[in-house]
Short mmCIF file of C-alpha atoms in Angstrom, two decimals:
data_model
loop_
_atom_site.label_atom_id
_atom_site.label_comp_id
_atom_site.label_asym_id
_atom_site.label_seq_id
_atom_site.Cartn_x
_atom_site.Cartn_y
_atom_site.Cartn_z
CA MET M 1 38.81 -5.02 -15.03
CA SER M 2 40.38 -5.87 -18.40
CA ASN M 3 43.44 -8.08 -18.68
CA GLN M 4 44.82 -5.77 -21.36
CA ALA M 5 47.75 -3.50 -20.60
CA ALA M 6 46.90 0.06 -19.64
CA TYR M 7 48.16 2.73 -22.01
CA VAL M 8 49.87 5.27 -19.74
CA PHE M 9 52.82 7.25 -21.08
CA GLU M 10 55.05 10.16 -20.20
CA VAL M 11 55.55 12.07 -23.43
CA ASN M 12 57.95 14.70 -24.67
CA ALA M 13 58.30 16.75 -27.83
CA LYS M 14 59.97 13.85 -29.68
CA SER M 15 57.49 11.14 -28.70
CA PHE M 16 54.35 13.29 -28.88
CA ASN M 17 53.70 12.53 -32.54
CA ASP M 18 53.85 8.74 -32.12
CA LEU M 19 52.29 8.35 -28.68
CA VAL M 20 49.62 11.03 -28.93
CA LEU M 21 48.86 12.05 -32.49
CA MET M 22 49.25 8.68 -34.21
CA ASN M 23 47.47 6.81 -31.41
CA SER M 24 44.59 9.27 -31.62
CA TYR M 25 43.60 7.68 -34.96
CA LYS M 26 42.90 4.46 -33.03
CA LEU M 27 41.70 5.57 -29.59
CA PRO M 28 40.86 8.73 -27.66
CA VAL M 29 44.07 10.14 -26.17
CA ILE M 30 43.78 12.16 -22.96
CA VAL M 31 46.79 14.40 -22.38
CA GLU M 32 47.37 15.96 -18.98
CA PHE M 33 49.61 19.02 -18.97
CA MET M 34 50.86 19.01 -15.41
CA GLY M 35 53.40 20.22 -12.91
CA VAL M 36 54.86 17.56 -10.65
CA TYR M 37 54.89 20.09 -7.78
CA SER M 38 51.12 20.70 -8.00
CA GLY M 39 48.80 18.80 -5.68
CA PRO M 40 45.77 19.05 -8.03
CA CYS M 41 47.92 17.84 -10.95
CA VAL M 42 49.15 14.82 -9.01
CA ALA M 43 45.61 14.02 -7.83
CA LEU M 44 44.28 14.20 -11.39
CA GLU M 45 47.16 12.06 -12.65
CA SER M 46 46.36 9.43 -10.02
CA SER M 47 42.67 9.32 -10.97
CA LEU M 48 43.38 9.07 -14.70
CA THR M 49 45.99 6.36 -14.18
CA GLU M 50 43.44 4.40 -12.17
CA LEU M 51 40.85 4.81 -14.94
CA ALA M 52 43.41 3.85 -17.60
CA HIS M 53 43.87 0.54 -15.80
CA GLU M 54 40.14 0.09 -15.25
CA PHE M 55 39.40 0.73 -18.93
CA ALA M 56 42.63 -0.81 -20.21
CA GLY M 57 42.95 -0.72 -23.97
CA GLN M 58 40.08 1.74 -24.43
CA PHE M 59 41.95 5.05 -24.21
CA VAL M 60 45.49 6.40 -23.94
CA PHE M 61 46.59 8.55 -21.02
CA ALA M 62 49.62 10.72 -21.78
CA LYS M 63 51.38 13.03 -19.32
CA VAL M 64 53.28 16.18 -20.23
CA ASP M 65 55.51 17.86 -17.63
CA ILE M 66 55.21 21.55 -18.52
CA ASP M 67 58.57 22.42 -16.97
CA GLU M 68 60.38 19.87 -19.11
CA GLN M 69 58.29 20.40 -22.26
CA PRO M 70 57.80 24.17 -22.74
CA GLU M 71 57.44 23.76 -26.51
CA LEU M 72 54.38 21.55 -26.18
CA THR M 73 52.96 23.75 -23.43
CA GLU M 74 53.22 26.82 -25.66
CA LYS M 75 52.03 25.04 -28.81
CA TYR M 76 48.79 23.93 -27.15
CA GLY M 77 48.18 27.20 -25.32
CA VAL M 78 48.30 25.79 -21.80
CA THR M 79 48.04 28.56 -19.20
CA ASN M 80 46.37 26.82 -16.24
CA LEU M 81 47.23 23.66 -14.34
CA PRO M 82 46.16 20.99 -14.61
CA THR M 83 44.86 21.10 -18.19
CA LEU M 84 43.42 18.11 -20.05
CA LYS M 85 43.24 17.92 -23.81
CA VAL M 86 41.51 15.05 -25.58
CA PHE M 87 42.83 14.16 -29.05
CA LYS M 88 40.94 12.33 -31.79
CA ASP M 89 42.37 11.95 -35.30
CA THR M 90 45.26 14.27 -34.32
CA GLU M 91 42.88 17.12 -33.37
CA VAL M 92 42.07 18.52 -29.92
CA VAL M 93 38.37 17.79 -29.48
CA ARG M 94 37.97 18.64 -25.79
CA THR M 95 39.78 20.81 -23.26
CA GLU M 96 39.23 20.85 -19.49
CA GLU M 97 41.05 23.04 -16.96
CA GLY M 98 41.43 22.45 -13.24
CA LEU M 99 41.08 19.45 -10.98
CA MET M 100 38.31 17.05 -12.00
CA GLN M 101 36.71 14.60 -9.59
CA LEU M 102 36.36 10.92 -10.45
CA ASP M 103 32.68 11.23 -11.40
CA GLU M 104 33.54 14.10 -13.77
CA LEU M 105 36.27 12.00 -15.37
CA THR M 106 33.97 9.02 -15.83
CA ALA M 107 31.42 11.37 -17.43
CA LEU M 108 34.14 12.63 -19.79
CA LEU M 109 35.04 9.07 -20.76
CA LYS M 110 31.38 8.28 -21.35
CA ASP M 111 31.24 11.12 -23.90
CA PHE M 112 33.82 9.14 -25.88
CA GLY M 113 31.96 5.83 -25.60
CA ILE M 114 33.91 4.48 -22.62
CA SER M 115 31.69 3.39 -19.74
CA ARG M 116 30.46 0.54 -17.52
CA GLU M 117 26.81 -0.46 -17.24
CA SER M 118 27.12 -0.37 -13.46
CA ASP M 119 28.20 3.28 -13.62
CA GLU M 120 25.15 4.09 -15.71
CA MET M 121 23.00 2.41 -13.07
CA ARG M 122 24.63 4.29 -10.20
CA LEU M 123 24.04 7.62 -11.95
CA GLN M 124 20.38 6.69 -12.37
CA ALA M 125 20.28 5.68 -8.70
CA ARG M 126 21.76 9.02 -7.72
CA GLU M 127 18.98 10.84 -9.56
CA MET M 128 16.37 8.66 -7.88
CA HIS M 129 17.90 9.40 -4.48
CA LEU M 130 17.90 13.16 -5.15
CA GLN M 131 14.21 12.93 -6.06
CA GLY M 132 13.45 11.17 -2.79
CA ASP M 133 13.07 7.64 -4.11
CA VAL M 134 15.45 6.03 -1.62
CA ALA M 135 14.02 2.51 -2.02
CA GLY M 136 14.40 2.71 -5.79
CA ALA M 137 17.96 3.98 -5.48
CA VAL M 138 18.93 1.18 -3.09
CA SER M 139 17.31 -1.43 -5.37
CA LEU M 140 19.15 -0.15 -8.44
CA LEU M 141 22.50 0.02 -6.62
CA THR M 142 21.95 -3.52 -5.36
CA GLN M 143 21.45 -4.68 -8.96
CA ALA M 144 24.57 -2.79 -10.04
CA ILE M 145 26.64 -4.46 -7.32
CA ARG M 146 25.29 -7.86 -8.37
CA ILE M 147 26.24 -7.46 -12.05
CA ASP M 148 29.57 -5.71 -11.41
CA PRO M 149 30.92 -6.46 -7.91
CA SER M 150 34.37 -5.08 -8.82
CA ASN M 151 33.00 -1.54 -9.24
CA THR M 152 33.60 -0.15 -5.76
CA ARG M 153 32.12 3.20 -6.77
CA VAL M 154 28.70 1.54 -6.63
CA ALA M 155 29.33 0.29 -3.10
CA MET M 156 30.48 3.73 -1.98
CA ASP M 157 27.33 5.28 -3.44
CA MET M 158 25.31 2.73 -1.49
CA VAL M 159 27.12 3.78 1.70
CA GLN M 160 26.25 7.41 0.97
CA VAL M 161 22.56 6.67 0.39
CA LEU M 162 22.34 4.63 3.60
CA LEU M 163 24.06 7.41 5.55
CA ASP M 164 21.61 9.96 4.19
CA VAL M 165 18.70 7.91 5.57
CA ASN M 166 20.52 7.25 8.87
CA ALA M 167 20.94 3.51 8.26
CA LEU M 168 24.25 3.73 10.09
CA ASP M 169 24.79 0.03 10.83
CA GLN M 170 24.18 -1.03 7.23
CA ALA M 171 26.37 1.77 5.88
CA THR M 172 29.18 0.84 8.26
CA ASP M 173 28.96 -2.84 7.32
CA ILE M 174 29.28 -2.12 3.59
CA PHE M 175 32.06 0.41 4.13
CA ASN M 176 34.08 -2.01 6.27
CA ARG M 177 34.05 -4.53 3.41
CA LEU M 178 35.63 -2.10 0.95
CA PRO M 179 39.30 -2.59 -0.01
CA ASN M 180 41.72 -0.45 1.99
CA LYS M 181 42.66 1.41 -1.18
CA GLU M 182 39.09 2.66 -1.54
CA LYS M 183 38.83 3.56 2.15
CA GLU M 184 41.94 5.69 1.78
CA SER M 185 40.72 7.46 -1.37
CA GLU M 186 39.28 10.97 -1.26
CA THR M 187 35.72 9.59 -1.39
CA GLY M 188 36.58 6.97 1.20
CA ARG M 189 37.98 9.55 3.62
CA ALA M 190 34.86 11.68 3.15
CA LEU M 191 32.69 8.67 4.00
CA ILE M 192 34.81 7.94 7.08
CA GLY M 193 34.16 11.49 8.24
CA GLN M 194 30.42 11.11 7.73
CA LEU M 195 30.33 7.73 9.44
CA THR M 196 32.22 9.18 12.40
CA PHE M 197 29.90 12.15 12.81
CA LYS M 198 26.77 10.04 12.33
CA LYS M 199 27.95 7.73 15.10
CA LEU M 200 28.83 10.64 17.40
CA ALA M 201 25.47 12.29 16.70
CA SER M 202 23.63 9.07 17.56
CA GLU M 203 25.22 9.24 21.01
CA THR M 204 23.88 12.75 21.75
CA GLU M 205 20.41 13.80 22.87
CA GLY M 206 19.74 15.18 19.39
CA LYS M 207 19.85 18.54 17.65
CA GLN M 208 16.61 20.00 19.01
CA ALA M 209 17.53 19.04 22.58
CA MET M 210 20.81 20.94 22.15
CA PHE M 211 18.99 24.03 20.88
CA ASP M 212 16.66 23.85 23.88
CA ARG M 213 19.57 23.55 26.30
CA LEU M 214 21.30 26.57 24.78
CA ASP M 215 18.10 28.61 24.99
CA GLN M 216 18.06 27.87 28.72
CA ASN M 217 21.80 28.32 29.24
CA PRO M 218 23.97 30.09 26.61
CA LEU M 219 27.05 28.92 28.54
CA ASP M 220 26.27 25.22 28.16
CA PHE M 221 29.52 24.35 26.39
CA ASP M 222 28.70 20.65 26.04
CA ALA M 223 25.54 21.62 24.16
CA TYR M 224 27.53 23.73 21.68
CA PHE M 225 29.83 20.79 21.00
CA ASP M 226 27.07 18.19 20.62
CA LEU M 227 25.02 20.58 18.48
CA ALA M 228 28.00 20.94 16.13
CA VAL M 229 28.25 17.16 15.87
CA CYS M 230 24.54 16.86 15.01
CA LEU M 231 24.69 19.63 12.40
CA VAL M 232 27.75 18.19 10.66
CA ALA M 233 26.09 14.76 10.63
CA GLU M 234 23.27 16.43 8.63
CA HIS M 235 25.82 18.03 6.24
CA ASP M 236 25.24 21.50 7.73
CA TYR M 237 28.98 22.16 7.92
CA GLN M 238 28.67 25.92 8.24
CA GLY M 239 26.18 25.58 11.09
CA GLY M 240 28.45 23.07 12.81
CA LEU M 241 31.47 25.35 12.47
CA GLU M 242 29.53 28.32 13.82
CA SER M 243 28.55 26.32 16.88
CA LEU M 244 32.14 25.22 17.44
CA PHE M 245 33.46 28.76 17.05
CA ALA M 246 30.85 30.01 19.53
CA LEU M 247 32.28 27.46 21.94
CA PHE M 248 35.94 28.04 21.05
CA GLU M 249 35.72 31.82 21.36
CA GLN M 250 34.18 31.55 24.82
CA GLU M 251 36.17 28.57 26.13
CA PRO M 252 39.25 27.86 23.94
CA ASN M 253 40.53 25.19 26.34
CA TYR M 254 37.27 23.23 26.41
CA LYS M 255 38.17 19.58 27.06
CA ASP M 256 41.86 20.15 26.30
CA GLY M 257 41.20 21.85 22.98
CA ALA M 258 38.48 19.53 21.70
CA ALA M 259 36.64 22.37 19.91
CA ARG M 260 39.72 23.45 17.98
CA GLU M 261 40.53 19.84 17.11
CA MET M 262 36.99 19.31 15.82
CA ILE M 263 37.17 22.52 13.75
CA VAL M 264 40.38 21.33 12.10
CA THR M 265 38.83 17.92 11.39
CA ILE M 266 35.84 19.49 9.66
CA LEU M 267 38.03 21.88 7.66
CA ASN M 268 40.11 18.95 6.44
CA MET M 269 36.90 17.18 5.39
CA LEU M 270 35.86 20.29 3.43
CA SER M 271 39.23 20.96 1.81
CA SER M 272 38.28 19.14 -1.42
CA SER M 273 34.46 19.27 -1.40
CA ASP M 274 34.11 22.96 -0.44
CA PRO M 275 37.54 24.63 -0.55
CA GLU M 276 36.12 28.16 -0.28
CA LEU M 277 34.27 27.42 2.96
CA SER M 278 37.34 25.63 4.30
CA LYS M 279 39.55 28.60 3.44
CA GLN M 280 37.11 31.07 5.04
CA TYR M 281 37.03 29.24 8.35
CA ARG M 282 40.77 28.49 8.34
CA GLN M 283 41.37 32.22 8.18
CA ARG M 284 38.91 32.74 11.01
CA LEU M 285 40.64 30.06 13.07
CA GLY M 286 44.00 31.66 12.38
CA SER M 287 42.72 35.01 13.59
CA ALA M 288 41.18 33.44 16.70
CA VAL M 289 44.43 31.79 17.81
CA ALA M 290 46.75 34.64 16.80
#
């Protein structure tokens, strides 16, 4: 991380010219039009502030509170929150609406020449992993960690790759060495969920055994629960939820409400990665307990 100061400002109609327009002759200026009451706005602000410190001196991050600055909001045609506008040479050269994840923000910065070699390597590793070249992906991530050990995104990608190939012990070891700040991030919490379900699944008889048990006895409630664990561990969240609902609807008090508790846990995991699926099953849960 650079020793330079990060350029993060709250701007208003009076300071907009100096902090945004004039600075845009020197550096890209990313302006977030936000509402302080909006969860997605606050999340995006947090990510951009983090990146402004990581890439200190390479871009300006300016925040506009739409409630306090209606003139600016109207002038730049902001109708959705959050909205990002990137300024270069006083002109808006890019507009993005809605919450953007960290990888999307780093891709945006890359378009303006702001990047880290280790991030380039992790994106290449991700492509290799998607194409089935796990060994190549692990090798490239290992190199990226070696050249840039401060980039925790690389380590978290390594954890994900190891989880996908069921190398649970190695994934857990790397995750445990991450700073607490990263463990508590959105990506970190998602990894905790995966690590938890992978561990729980390793303690069951396995997915096929659960299917076999349910074929023999459709009232085998333990099999429904363990099947859900195995499916979620394989990222089949919908299948896992269906198994839990099959259990919950037949035996709502199973193990003092364990099925309902597990449903809520999964829905919380999905709230950012798949909000539509989360919303669908929250409504179903609401109807089931009404």
